[in-house]
Amino acid sequence: MITAGAGVAGSSEASAGVRAHHHHARTARHHHHHHEAMVERRPARRPTIVLQPPPSSTSTRGRIALDFAIRQIGKPYVYGGAGPDSYDCSGLTQRAWRAAGVRIPRTTWEQARFGAPVSLDRIQPGDLVIFYADASHVGLYAGDGKVVVAPHQGTYVTVQLMKWMPVHTVRRPG
């Protein structure tokens, strides 16, 4: 659970600042609108905002897909590989989502057009991250700007930073 604004919304400095701001706003309104002078206006107490993952089946399935992909770390990349002993990038993502009960297309190009598009500020674990303008590479979002990928021949399924590859699109299967 992440708490946004902890220690600020309830602090005496923040409350004093809010009261002072609202006092000046009321005073300004009083000078411009005399009929509002009789109405007592107090700022509403602002609750602490608690952010939690949305209770959606997609995010649950995304977590299952990601967990599957994480268990494949260390297995070799083989072009055309779709498990269980080796993978290419789209074979890994396809098998991961199959483990979550969702059938997605086999190729990266098809996966780039499958499911709902997602903006980078709404990305969730398990989302498909398609890289490069020609949609030639895909991985599963793992959080903190990282993806689980099967990079290329001679490598193994691993975790990489997204920032080293240009993101073409993000898709949410299901």
C-alpha atoms as one frame of an Amber mdcrd trajectory, in Angstrom:
protein
   0.000   0.000   0.000   1.392   3.394  -0.970   0.285   6.498   0.868   0.486
   9.722  -1.076   1.072  12.904   0.880   1.637  11.162   4.197   2.644  13.664
   6.836   1.634  16.659   4.741  -2.158  16.662   4.539  -2.523  16.453   8.306
   0.461  18.558   9.376  -0.097  21.808  11.226   1.982  23.744   8.674  -0.085
  22.428   5.774  -3.350  23.052   7.655  -2.276  26.593   8.546  -1.345  27.240
   4.930  -4.696  25.938   3.704  -6.570  27.991   6.324  -4.626  31.126   5.388
  -5.285  30.531   1.687  -9.014  30.010   2.261  -9.189  33.020   4.618  -7.728
  35.252   1.907 -10.094  33.761  -0.651 -13.101  34.388   1.660 -11.925  37.943
   2.344 -11.555  38.616  -1.376 -15.035  37.195  -2.046 -16.418  39.334   0.806
 -15.134  42.479  -0.869 -16.563  41.480  -4.245 -19.783  39.738  -3.178 -21.315
  41.195  -0.026 -24.118  38.607   0.003 -21.535  35.837   0.672 -20.214  37.560
   3.811 -22.843  35.876   6.006 -21.962  32.344   4.854 -19.294  30.601   6.919
 -17.039  28.637   4.608 -14.527  26.225   6.018 -12.185  24.177   3.910 -13.145
  20.515   3.818 -10.686  18.273   5.618  -8.642  16.583   2.930  -8.254  12.835
   3.521  -4.976  11.044   2.995  -5.039   9.370  -0.412  -4.248   5.659  -0.410
  -3.311   4.108  -3.744  -4.033   0.426  -4.258  -3.981  -1.710  -7.394  -7.357
  -1.742  -9.113  -9.398  -4.876  -8.386  -9.546  -6.015 -12.010  -9.131  -9.468
 -13.461  -6.739  -8.027 -16.053  -4.247  -6.860 -13.431  -4.536 -10.229 -11.670
  -3.951 -12.031 -14.966  -1.094  -9.657 -15.731   0.530 -10.585 -12.430   0.138
 -14.310 -13.241   1.694 -13.768 -16.695   4.589 -11.839 -15.163   5.176 -14.500
 -12.497   5.358 -17.146 -15.243   7.880 -15.065 -17.215  10.021 -14.514 -14.115
  10.209 -18.279 -13.594  11.662 -18.577 -17.129  14.639 -16.302 -16.363  17.861
 -18.036 -17.319  16.369 -20.145 -20.125  18.065 -19.661 -23.517  16.788 -17.540
 -26.384  16.069 -19.614 -29.480  14.443 -18.019 -32.524  10.954 -19.513 -32.836
  11.131 -20.888 -29.292   7.872 -20.987 -27.379   8.958 -23.027 -24.357   9.182
 -24.855 -22.205  12.979 -25.080 -22.528  13.737 -22.013 -24.697  11.997 -18.886
 -25.941  12.117 -16.034 -28.366  10.590 -12.746 -27.219   7.036 -13.266 -28.493
   7.068 -16.954 -27.565   7.806 -15.945 -23.975   4.996 -13.386 -23.829   2.532
 -15.751 -25.518   3.278 -18.587 -23.069   3.183 -16.212 -20.095  -0.282 -14.965
 -20.995  -1.437 -18.520 -21.759  -0.431 -19.414 -18.177  -2.806 -16.623 -17.098
  -5.628 -18.109 -19.179  -5.439 -15.645 -22.085  -4.569 -16.647 -25.653  -2.609
 -13.983 -27.521  -1.110 -14.072 -31.043   2.299 -15.647 -31.645   4.310 -12.893
 -33.348   5.473  -9.579 -31.940   3.871  -7.747 -34.861   0.483  -9.352 -34.071
   0.903  -8.751 -30.333   1.503  -5.045 -31.051  -2.083  -4.861 -32.340  -3.720
  -7.155 -29.788  -5.582  -6.081 -26.659  -6.195  -2.588 -25.383  -3.605   0.167
 -25.861  -2.187   1.494 -22.588  -0.396   4.787 -21.950   2.977   4.607 -20.201
   1.573   6.383 -17.146  -1.009   3.595 -16.711   1.245   0.602 -17.371   0.771
  -2.400 -15.065   2.800  -5.539 -14.392   2.270  -8.069 -17.168   1.413  -5.524
 -19.869   3.029  -6.209 -23.235   5.698  -3.626 -24.054   6.473  -3.578 -27.773
   9.732  -1.958 -28.796  11.043  -0.256 -31.962   9.021   1.379 -34.737   8.797
  -1.906 -36.637   7.412  -3.709 -33.550  10.312  -6.155 -33.649  10.690  -6.879
 -29.925   8.345  -7.475 -26.975   8.596  -8.023 -23.240   6.386  -8.111 -20.156
   6.339  -5.063 -17.894   7.782  -5.996 -14.487   7.481  -2.660 -12.648  10.023
   0.081 -11.919  10.754   0.675 -15.620  11.842  -2.925 -16.213  10.695  -5.699
 -18.542  11.194  -9.461 -18.632  12.482 -10.306 -22.114  14.103 -12.971 -24.249
  16.593 -10.600 -25.936  18.328 -12.316 -28.891  20.377 -15.320 -30.000  23.173
 -16.126 -27.551  21.327 -14.660 -24.542  18.883 -15.860 -21.911  15.506 -14.729
 -20.602  16.331 -11.808 -18.334  15.157  -8.497 -16.860  16.161  -5.285 -18.655
  15.513  -1.576 -18.250  12.932  -0.250 -20.712  14.849   2.986 -21.182  17.455
   1.301 -23.389  14.901   0.519 -26.115  12.365   2.841 -27.762   8.808   1.884
 -26.780   6.496   1.529 -29.779   3.301   0.650 -27.894   2.009  -0.932 -24.702
  -0.894  -3.378 -24.869  -3.016  -5.062 -22.215  -4.308  -8.489 -23.294  -7.662
  -9.739 -22.060
